[in-house]
Coordinates of C-alpha atoms in Angstrom, one line a residue:
Chain U
M3 CA 88.1 26.0 143.2
K4 CA 89.6 26.9 139.8
K5 CA 92.3 29.5 140.2
K6 CA 92.1 32.3 137.7
R7 CA 95.2 32.3 135.6
A8 CA 96.8 35.5 134.6
D9 CA 96.9 35.8 130.8
N10 CA 100.4 37.3 130.7
I11 CA 102.0 34.4 132.7
C12 CA 102.8 31.4 130.5
M13 CA 104.8 28.2 130.9
M14 CA 107.0 28.1 127.8
Q15 CA 110.0 26.3 126.3
G16 CA 112.8 28.6 125.3
N17 CA 111.9 27.8 121.7
Q18 CA 108.3 28.9 122.2
A19 CA 109.4 32.0 123.9
C20 CA 111.7 32.8 120.9
A21 CA 108.7 32.4 118.5
R22 CA 106.5 34.6 120.8
G23 CA 109.3 37.2 121.0
A24 CA 109.6 37.2 117.2
M25 CA 105.9 37.8 116.8
M26 CA 105.9 40.6 119.3
A27 CA 109.0 42.2 117.6
G28 CA 106.9 42.4 114.5
C29 CA 108.5 39.5 112.6
R30 CA 106.3 38.7 109.6
F31 CA 108.4 36.3 107.6
F32 CA 110.0 33.1 108.6
A33 CA 111.8 30.7 106.2
G34 CA 113.6 27.6 107.6
Y35 CA 114.3 24.0 107.5
P36 CA 113.3 22.1 110.7
I37 CA 116.2 20.7 112.8
T38 CA 116.4 19.5 116.3
P39 CA 116.7 21.1 118.8
S40 CA 115.3 24.3 117.1
S41 CA 112.2 22.8 115.4
E42 CA 109.6 24.2 117.9
I43 CA 110.5 27.7 116.8
A44 CA 109.4 26.9 113.2
E45 CA 106.5 24.8 114.5
N46 CA 105.2 27.7 116.6
L47 CA 105.7 30.3 113.9
A48 CA 104.0 28.1 111.3
L49 CA 100.9 28.5 113.5
S50 CA 101.1 32.1 114.5
M51 CA 102.5 33.7 111.4
P52 CA 99.5 33.2 109.0
A53 CA 97.1 34.5 111.7
V54 CA 98.5 38.0 111.3
G55 CA 99.1 37.9 107.6
G56 CA 102.7 36.9 107.9
R57 CA 104.5 34.3 105.8
F58 CA 105.9 31.0 106.8
I59 CA 107.9 28.9 104.3
Q60 CA 109.6 25.6 104.9
M61 CA 112.3 25.8 102.3
E62 CA 114.1 23.0 100.5
D63 CA 117.2 23.5 102.6
E64 CA 119.0 25.8 105.0
I65 CA 120.9 28.1 102.5
G66 CA 117.7 28.5 100.5
A67 CA 115.9 29.5 103.7
M68 CA 118.6 32.1 104.4
G69 CA 118.2 33.5 100.9
A70 CA 114.5 33.8 101.3
V71 CA 114.9 35.6 104.5
I72 CA 117.2 38.2 102.9
G73 CA 114.8 38.7 100.0
A74 CA 111.8 39.1 102.3
S75 CA 113.7 41.6 104.5
L76 CA 114.5 43.7 101.4
T77 CA 110.8 44.3 100.9
G78 CA 110.7 45.7 104.5
L79 CA 109.4 42.6 106.4
K80 CA 111.2 41.8 109.6
S81 CA 112.5 38.3 108.8
M82 CA 114.1 35.4 110.6
T83 CA 115.2 31.8 110.4
A84 CA 116.1 29.3 113.0
T85 CA 118.4 26.3 112.9
S86 CA 121.0 24.2 114.8
G87 CA 124.7 23.8 114.1
P88 CA 124.6 21.7 110.9
G89 CA 122.1 24.2 109.4
F90 CA 124.1 27.1 110.7
S91 CA 127.1 25.9 108.7
L92 CA 125.0 25.7 105.6
K93 CA 123.6 29.2 106.1
Q94 CA 127.0 30.9 106.4
E95 CA 127.4 31.9 102.8
N96 CA 124.2 33.9 102.8
I97 CA 124.8 35.3 106.3
G98 CA 127.9 36.8 104.8
Y99 CA 125.8 38.1 101.9
A100 CA 123.4 39.8 104.4
A101 CA 126.3 41.3 106.2
M102 CA 127.8 42.7 103.0
A103 CA 124.5 44.0 101.6
E104 CA 123.5 45.2 105.1
V105 CA 120.2 43.5 105.1
P106 CA 118.6 43.2 108.6
C107 CA 117.5 39.7 109.7
V108 CA 117.7 37.4 112.7
V109 CA 119.3 34.0 112.7
V110 CA 118.6 31.8 115.7
N111 CA 121.0 28.9 116.3
V112 CA 119.9 26.4 119.0
Q113 CA 123.2 24.8 119.6
R114 CA 123.7 21.0 119.8
G115 CA 127.2 19.5 120.0
G116 CA 129.9 18.1 117.8
P117 CA 131.1 18.7 114.3
S118 CA 128.7 17.5 111.6
T119 CA 125.4 16.2 112.8
G120 CA 126.9 15.5 116.2
M121 CA 124.4 15.1 119.0
P122 CA 120.9 16.3 117.9
T123 CA 119.2 16.2 121.3
F124 CA 121.9 17.3 123.6
P125 CA 123.2 20.7 124.5
A126 CA 126.5 22.4 123.7
Q127 CA 128.0 25.8 123.1
M128 CA 130.4 24.8 120.3
D129 CA 129.2 27.4 117.8
V130 CA 130.1 30.6 119.6
Q131 CA 133.3 31.2 117.5
Q132 CA 131.4 30.1 114.3
A133 CA 128.9 32.9 115.0
R134 CA 131.9 35.3 114.9
W135 CA 133.9 33.8 112.0
G136 CA 131.7 31.3 110.3
S137 CA 131.3 33.3 107.2
H138 CA 134.5 34.5 105.4
G139 CA 135.7 38.1 105.2
D140 CA 136.2 40.9 107.7
R141 CA 133.0 42.3 109.2
G142 CA 131.4 43.2 112.5
V143 CA 129.1 40.6 114.1
I144 CA 126.4 40.9 116.7
A145 CA 125.6 37.6 118.5
L146 CA 123.3 37.5 121.5
S147 CA 122.9 34.7 124.1
A148 CA 120.1 33.8 126.5
S149 CA 119.9 31.6 129.7
S150 CA 116.2 31.2 130.3
A151 CA 112.9 31.2 128.5
Q152 CA 112.2 34.7 129.7
E153 CA 115.5 35.9 128.5
T154 CA 115.1 34.1 125.1
F155 CA 111.9 36.0 124.7
E156 CA 113.6 39.4 125.5
Q157 CA 116.7 38.6 123.4
T158 CA 114.7 37.7 120.3
I159 CA 113.1 41.1 120.4
R160 CA 116.5 42.7 121.0
A161 CA 117.9 40.8 118.1
F162 CA 115.3 42.3 115.8
N163 CA 115.9 45.8 117.2
L164 CA 119.7 45.6 116.8
S165 CA 119.4 44.2 113.2
E166 CA 117.0 47.0 112.2
K167 CA 119.2 49.6 113.9
Y168 CA 122.6 48.5 112.6
M169 CA 121.3 47.0 109.3
M170 CA 122.8 43.5 109.5
P171 CA 122.1 39.9 110.4
V172 CA 122.0 39.4 114.1
I173 CA 122.6 35.9 115.6
L174 CA 120.8 34.6 118.6
L175 CA 122.7 31.7 120.2
V176 CA 120.8 29.5 122.6
D177 CA 121.5 25.9 123.6
E178 CA 119.3 22.8 123.9
V179 CA 118.8 23.2 127.7
V180 CA 117.4 26.7 127.3
A181 CA 115.5 25.8 124.2
H182 CA 113.7 22.8 125.7
S183 CA 113.3 23.9 129.4
T184 CA 109.7 24.8 130.1
E185 CA 109.5 27.6 132.6
K186 CA 107.6 30.7 133.5
V187 CA 107.6 33.6 131.1
V188 CA 105.9 36.9 132.0
L189 CA 104.8 38.6 128.8
P190 CA 104.9 42.4 128.7
D191 CA 102.1 44.5 127.6
P192 CA 102.6 44.7 123.8
G193 CA 102.3 48.5 123.9
G194 CA 105.2 48.6 126.4
I195 CA 107.8 47.0 124.2
E196 CA 110.3 49.3 122.6
L197 CA 110.6 48.4 118.9
F198 CA 113.1 49.8 116.4
N199 CA 112.3 49.9 112.8
R200 CA 114.8 50.5 110.0
K201 CA 115.1 54.1 108.8
Q202 CA 113.6 55.0 105.4
P203 CA 114.9 57.6 102.9
T204 CA 113.5 61.1 103.1
E205 CA 114.9 62.3 99.8
S206 CA 113.2 61.6 96.5
P207 CA 113.8 58.4 94.5
G208 CA 115.8 60.4 92.0
E209 CA 118.3 61.6 94.6
Y210 CA 118.5 58.3 96.6
L211 CA 121.8 56.5 97.1
P212 CA 121.3 53.3 99.2
Y213 CA 124.9 53.2 100.6
R214 CA 125.5 56.9 100.9
E215 CA 127.8 58.0 103.7
T216 CA 125.8 58.6 106.9
D217 CA 126.8 60.1 110.2
D218 CA 126.4 56.9 112.1
G219 CA 127.9 54.7 109.4
I220 CA 124.7 52.8 108.9
P221 CA 123.0 52.8 105.4
V222 CA 119.4 53.7 104.8
L223 CA 117.9 51.0 102.6
A224 CA 114.5 51.7 101.1
R225 CA 111.9 48.9 101.2
F226 CA 111.6 47.3 97.7
G227 CA 108.4 48.3 96.0
T228 CA 108.3 51.8 97.4
G229 CA 109.6 53.5 94.2
Y230 CA 113.3 53.5 95.2
R231 CA 115.4 51.5 92.8
Y232 CA 118.9 50.2 93.7
N233 CA 121.2 47.3 93.2
V234 CA 122.0 44.7 95.9
T235 CA 125.2 42.7 95.6
G236 CA 127.6 40.6 97.6
L237 CA 130.5 42.2 95.7
C238 CA 132.2 45.3 97.1
H239 CA 130.0 48.2 96.0
D240 CA 129.9 51.9 96.0
E241 CA 127.2 54.2 97.3
T242 CA 124.9 53.2 94.5
G243 CA 125.0 49.6 95.4
F244 CA 126.8 48.6 92.1
P245 CA 130.1 46.7 92.2
T246 CA 133.3 48.8 92.3
N247 CA 137.0 48.1 92.0
N248 CA 137.9 51.6 93.3
P249 CA 140.4 50.8 96.2
E250 CA 139.4 53.9 98.2
K251 CA 135.7 52.9 98.1
I252 CA 136.4 49.3 98.8
E253 CA 138.6 50.2 101.8
K254 CA 135.9 52.5 103.1
L255 CA 133.2 49.8 102.8
I256 CA 135.1 47.0 104.5
R257 CA 136.3 49.2 107.3
R258 CA 132.7 50.5 107.8
L259 CA 131.3 47.0 108.2
T260 CA 133.4 46.5 111.3
D261 CA 133.4 50.1 112.5
K262 CA 129.6 50.4 112.6
I263 CA 129.8 47.8 115.4
E264 CA 132.9 49.0 117.1
R265 CA 131.8 52.6 117.4
H266 CA 128.5 51.5 118.9
R267 CA 129.9 48.9 121.3
K268 CA 128.4 50.6 124.4
D269 CA 125.0 50.5 122.9
I270 CA 125.3 46.8 122.1
T271 CA 127.2 45.0 124.8
H272 CA 125.6 43.9 128.0
C273 CA 126.6 41.7 131.0
H274 CA 124.8 40.6 134.1
K275 CA 127.1 41.0 137.0
I276 CA 126.5 39.1 140.3
M277 CA 128.5 39.6 143.5
L278 CA 131.6 40.8 141.7
E279 CA 132.2 43.8 144.0
D280 CA 134.3 41.8 146.6
A281 CA 134.9 38.7 144.6
D282 CA 138.2 36.8 144.6
V283 CA 137.2 34.6 141.7
A284 CA 135.1 35.7 138.8
I285 CA 133.2 33.1 136.9
F286 CA 132.6 33.9 133.2
A287 CA 129.6 31.9 131.9
Y288 CA 126.8 32.4 129.4
G289 CA 123.6 30.5 128.3
S290 CA 122.4 27.6 130.4
V291 CA 125.9 27.3 132.0
A292 CA 125.4 30.7 133.6
R293 CA 122.5 29.2 135.6
S294 CA 124.9 26.5 137.0
A295 CA 127.3 29.4 137.7
R296 CA 124.6 31.3 139.6
R297 CA 124.0 28.4 141.9
A298 CA 127.8 27.9 142.2
V299 CA 128.2 31.5 143.4
F300 CA 125.6 30.9 146.0
L301 CA 127.2 27.6 147.1
C302 CA 130.7 29.2 147.2
R303 CA 129.4 32.1 149.3
E304 CA 127.8 29.6 151.7
A305 CA 131.2 28.0 152.0
G306 CA 132.9 31.3 152.6
I307 CA 134.5 31.6 149.2
K308 CA 134.1 35.0 147.5
A309 CA 133.0 34.1 144.0
G310 CA 131.1 36.3 141.6
L311 CA 129.7 36.0 138.1
I312 CA 130.0 37.9 134.9
E313 CA 127.5 36.7 132.4
P314 CA 127.5 38.4 129.0
T315 CA 124.1 38.4 127.2
V316 CA 125.9 39.7 124.1
L317 CA 128.8 37.4 123.0
W318 CA 129.8 39.5 120.0
P319 CA 131.1 42.1 120.1
F320 CA 133.0 40.6 123.0
P321 CA 132.7 42.6 126.2
S322 CA 136.4 43.3 126.4
D323 CA 136.2 46.4 128.6
E324 CA 133.9 44.7 131.1
V325 CA 136.2 41.6 131.3
L326 CA 139.3 43.8 131.8
E327 CA 137.6 45.8 134.5
T328 CA 136.6 42.6 136.2
A329 CA 140.1 41.1 135.9
E330 CA 141.5 44.1 137.7
G331 CA 139.4 43.3 140.8
V332 CA 139.9 39.6 141.2
K333 CA 142.6 37.0 141.7
A334 CA 141.4 34.5 139.0
F335 CA 138.9 33.8 136.3
V336 CA 137.0 30.6 135.8
V337 CA 135.5 30.3 132.3
A338 CA 132.8 27.6 132.3
E339 CA 131.5 26.5 128.9
M340 CA 130.1 23.5 127.0
N341 CA 133.0 23.6 124.4
L342 CA 136.8 23.2 124.6
G343 CA 137.5 26.8 125.6
Q344 CA 136.2 28.9 122.8
M345 CA 135.4 31.9 125.0
A346 CA 138.2 31.3 127.5
R347 CA 140.6 32.5 124.9
E348 CA 138.7 35.7 124.5
V349 CA 138.7 36.2 128.3
E350 CA 142.5 35.7 128.3
L351 CA 142.9 38.2 125.5
A352 CA 140.6 40.8 127.1
S353 CA 142.1 40.4 130.6
K354 CA 145.6 41.0 129.2
C355 CA 147.2 38.4 131.4
R356 CA 146.4 40.3 134.6
V357 CA 145.0 37.1 136.2
E358 CA 145.1 33.4 135.5
V359 CA 142.2 32.1 133.5
H360 CA 141.0 28.6 134.5
R361 CA 139.0 26.6 132.1
L362 CA 136.0 24.4 132.9
N363 CA 134.9 22.5 129.8
R364 CA 132.3 19.8 129.2
V365 CA 131.6 18.3 125.8
D366 CA 129.6 15.2 126.6
G367 CA 126.2 16.7 125.8
R368 CA 125.5 17.3 129.5
L369 CA 125.1 20.6 131.3
I370 CA 128.0 21.6 133.5
T371 CA 126.8 21.2 137.1
P372 CA 127.1 23.8 139.9
Q373 CA 129.3 21.4 141.8
Q374 CA 131.8 21.2 138.9
V375 CA 131.9 25.0 138.9
V376 CA 132.5 25.1 142.7
E377 CA 135.4 22.6 142.4
K378 CA 137.0 24.7 139.7
V379 CA 136.7 27.8 141.8
R380 CA 138.4 26.1 144.7
E381 CA 141.2 25.0 142.3
A382 CA 141.6 28.6 141.1
L383 CA 142.1 30.0 144.6
Chain S
M26 CA 109.4 25.5 149.8
S27 CA 113.0 25.6 148.8
R28 CA 114.1 23.3 145.9
Y29 CA 112.0 20.2 145.4
E30 CA 113.1 17.9 142.6
I31 CA 111.2 15.3 140.7
R32 CA 112.3 13.0 137.9
L33 CA 109.9 11.0 135.7
S34 CA 111.7 8.3 133.8
G35 CA 111.0 5.4 131.5
S36 CA 111.1 4.9 127.8
G37 CA 110.2 7.2 124.9
G38 CA 106.5 7.3 124.0
Q39 CA 105.2 6.9 127.5
G40 CA 104.2 10.5 127.8
L41 CA 106.7 11.4 130.5
I42 CA 107.7 14.7 129.0
L43 CA 104.0 15.8 128.8
A44 CA 103.5 14.6 132.4
G45 CA 106.5 16.8 133.4
K46 CA 105.0 19.8 131.6
I47 CA 101.6 19.3 133.3
L48 CA 103.3 19.1 136.7
A49 CA 105.3 22.2 136.1
E50 CA 102.2 24.1 134.8
A51 CA 100.2 23.0 137.9
V52 CA 102.8 24.5 140.2
A53 CA 103.7 27.6 138.2
I54 CA 100.4 28.7 136.7
Y55 CA 97.9 27.5 139.3
E56 CA 99.9 27.9 142.4
G57 CA 102.0 30.9 141.5
R58 CA 105.2 29.2 142.5
N59 CA 108.2 28.6 140.2
A60 CA 108.9 25.4 138.3
V61 CA 111.3 24.4 135.5
Q62 CA 110.7 21.3 133.5
T63 CA 113.6 19.9 131.5
Q64 CA 114.0 16.7 129.5
S65 CA 116.4 14.3 128.0
Y66 CA 115.6 11.9 125.2
G67 CA 117.3 10.2 122.4
P68 CA 116.8 10.7 118.6
E69 CA 114.1 8.0 118.5
A70 CA 110.4 8.9 118.5
R71 CA 109.6 5.8 120.6
G72 CA 111.7 3.5 122.7
G73 CA 115.1 4.6 124.1
A74 CA 115.6 6.1 127.5
S75 CA 113.5 9.2 128.3
K76 CA 113.3 11.4 131.3
A77 CA 111.6 14.6 132.3
E78 CA 112.6 16.6 135.4
V79 CA 110.6 19.2 137.3
V80 CA 112.3 21.5 139.8
I81 CA 109.9 23.3 142.1
S82 CA 110.7 26.3 144.3
D83 CA 109.2 29.3 145.9
E84 CA 112.3 31.2 144.9
D85 CA 113.9 31.8 141.5
I86 CA 115.3 28.6 140.0
D87 CA 118.9 29.0 138.8
Y88 CA 120.2 25.5 137.9
P89 CA 117.4 24.0 135.9
K90 CA 118.2 20.3 136.3
A91 CA 117.8 18.0 139.3
M92 CA 120.7 17.6 141.6
E93 CA 119.3 15.5 144.5
L94 CA 115.9 13.9 143.8
D95 CA 113.0 14.2 146.2
V96 CA 110.9 11.9 144.0
L97 CA 111.9 9.4 141.3
L98 CA 109.2 7.8 139.1
A99 CA 110.5 4.8 137.1
L100 CA 108.4 3.0 134.5
T101 CA 111.2 0.7 133.4
Q102 CA 113.7 -1.5 135.1
E103 CA 116.6 0.3 133.3
S104 CA 115.5 3.8 134.3
C105 CA 115.0 2.7 137.9
M106 CA 118.5 1.3 138.2
T107 CA 120.1 4.2 136.3
Y108 CA 118.6 7.0 138.3
V109 CA 118.0 5.6 141.8
E110 CA 121.5 6.8 142.8
D111 CA 120.3 10.4 142.4
L112 CA 117.5 9.9 144.9
K113 CA 118.3 11.6 148.2
E114 CA 118.1 10.0 151.6
G115 CA 114.5 9.6 152.7
G116 CA 113.3 10.4 149.1
V117 CA 110.4 8.7 147.4
L118 CA 110.7 6.0 144.7
I119 CA 107.5 5.2 142.7
V120 CA 107.8 2.3 140.3
D121 CA 105.6 0.4 137.9
S122 CA 105.7 -3.1 139.5
D123 CA 105.1 -4.9 136.2
A124 CA 108.1 -3.4 134.6
V125 CA 110.4 -3.1 137.6
K126 CA 110.9 -6.6 138.9
T127 CA 114.1 -6.0 140.9
L128 CA 113.8 -3.2 143.4
P129 CA 116.9 -1.3 144.3
K130 CA 117.9 -1.2 148.0
G131 CA 118.6 2.0 149.8
N132 CA 117.5 4.6 152.3
F133 CA 114.3 5.8 150.6
R134 CA 110.6 5.0 150.7
C135 CA 109.5 2.7 147.9
F136 CA 105.9 2.7 146.4
T137 CA 105.0 0.0 143.8
A138 CA 101.9 -0.3 141.7
P139 CA 101.1 -1.8 138.3
I140 CA 100.7 1.7 136.8
A141 CA 100.4 0.7 133.1
S142 CA 98.0 -2.1 134.0
I143 CA 95.8 0.3 136.0
A144 CA 95.6 2.5 132.9
V145 CA 94.6 -0.4 130.7
E146 CA 92.3 -2.3 133.0
R147 CA 90.7 0.3 135.1
V148 CA 90.7 3.3 132.8
G149 CA 90.7 1.5 129.5
K150 CA 93.6 3.0 127.7
M151 CA 97.4 2.5 127.8
V152 CA 97.9 6.0 126.7
V153 CA 96.9 7.5 130.0
T154 CA 99.7 5.7 131.9
N155 CA 101.4 9.0 132.4
I156 CA 98.3 10.6 134.0
V157 CA 97.8 7.6 136.4
A158 CA 101.4 8.1 137.4
L159 CA 100.8 11.8 138.0
G160 CA 97.9 10.8 140.3
L161 CA 100.1 8.5 142.4
L162 CA 102.9 11.1 142.5
T163 CA 100.5 13.9 143.6
K164 CA 99.1 11.9 146.4
I165 CA 102.3 10.4 147.7
S166 CA 104.6 13.5 147.4
G167 CA 102.1 16.2 148.4
A168 CA 104.3 18.6 146.4
V169 CA 101.3 20.0 144.5
S170 CA 97.6 20.2 145.2
E171 CA 95.1 17.9 143.5
D172 CA 93.1 20.9 142.2
S173 CA 96.0 22.5 140.6
M174 CA 96.9 19.2 138.9
R175 CA 93.3 18.8 137.6
N176 CA 93.4 22.2 136.1
A177 CA 96.7 21.7 134.5
I178 CA 95.7 18.3 133.1
L179 CA 92.5 19.7 131.6
A180 CA 94.3 22.6 130.1
R181 CA 96.7 20.2 128.3
V182 CA 94.9 17.2 127.1
P183 CA 93.0 17.0 123.8
K184 CA 89.4 18.0 123.7
G185 CA 87.1 15.0 124.2
T186 CA 89.6 13.1 126.4
E187 CA 88.9 15.2 129.6
E188 CA 86.8 12.5 131.3
L189 CA 89.2 9.7 130.4
N190 CA 92.1 11.7 131.8
M191 CA 90.3 12.7 135.0
K192 CA 89.4 9.1 135.6
A193 CA 93.1 8.1 135.1
F194 CA 94.1 10.8 137.6
D195 CA 91.5 9.6 140.1
E196 CA 92.7 6.0 139.8
G197 CA 96.3 7.2 140.4
L198 CA 95.2 9.2 143.5
K199 CA 93.2 6.3 144.8
T200 CA 96.1 3.9 144.4
G201 CA 98.4 6.4 146.0
E202 CA 96.1 6.7 149.0
E203 CA 96.1 2.9 149.4
L204 CA 99.8 2.7 149.2
L205 CA 100.2 5.5 151.8
A206 CA 97.8 3.6 154.1
E207 CA 99.9 0.5 153.8
G208 CA 102.9 2.6 154.7
G209 CA 104.7 2.4 151.4

């Protein structure tokens, strides 16, 4: 007998879930250049975007794709691109431009490993600091993470919401394991998804100043083509959007690009916390490694070891308060990641040396196993 | 069922990743249980080592990769030798007897059949080797129902190839039944 399948339950790769999330978030413009292990995002959006009147463009290269995304977003379309490490490097200049001009957009980086072209088909988490500092200059950054197809779907929607709310590029960092694992995704009723759309000016075009001081520190950028005229530049600019050399205005702008994130930290940061209440050792892990860590917590508890997990779903801004709070209740941290300790350093800083931070690093293109995490927890005790 | 782990291994182009997806969909969509399918492959489109893994559970699946295999399917000698060490005691090894000439020794049940030849000679197309293999695996492991597999295969294969794929699946089931009757 043929079983009736529920329409909202799908088996999807993380990459497909990302594309589906983007469509449900209202993304209507994608520009990119295909690269393993992110290509299925472009492939899926190339199919679904035209069906709803959206635009899909395969550009000549990665920086061109990032430029197209910024241009499309200025017309009011929710826009995104997807890439992997090598492409993420090439996009950095324009990611900085989007940050400076405060143009909302989503940049997905499905991480592979190594410098340069590295290992195209294997997972890593070596771009987490690049997401923070890859583009030059001081600015606040929002970078999200996901550990399953379901979470990739949800985090893609959240990335669009945060970019529209805080008027900036938002990075979604996943890794090859999450991107290429096919698993169950339960799609919500489209009407039940909370979407945030960028604010639009209420004053007349004659009175409009795009970068006018606002209560929340976030500018109101009118959609191009709606009668509001303004200049967009990567140079330091005043409230009109034109370049300025006025030190007071420059200082205000640069500080605001960081402050708009810092003052809204509570709204942005988020961590899953598992069995931390009585834990002796806290494991800090994110992305696919967090799944190994979940199993490790289970295995440790079976063996009578009190382990717990703190799993940030937002890597930047870094959840310093949550890490410090956790540090105060445990004897040691274990930071497990597929790089050589990029986030372990942040955990050390945030925990203010209250506890020892043990590093578990793997950079051979293979996922850290639960057993490796368990062994490191035993060492830490 | 708590964790049940299957690895499909061979070389790139044999359709193992698609087979893994079909298996995972049969379990998750048609049986309402949980399944995660992961894969590992090289940069080549064809050739090179390729594997797909499916973890099945009635509970949430945290670690998505296999740790201790319940079933290993090997379509090449190399994949058989590389992965057999991950097979747990009493596990099931299914190999293509034309490709795997040297059988590994160990505490597991071994089932051999000329899988690719069955696809070519009895079904008529090499390309359905993966579906023949799924038939064998379904019958021998009992990890998923035949009906769920049929539904999942039909939902995945290109239009116009349904009959061909059902025949391939049936040949796999039949061969599996014969092997079980022989006691593996």
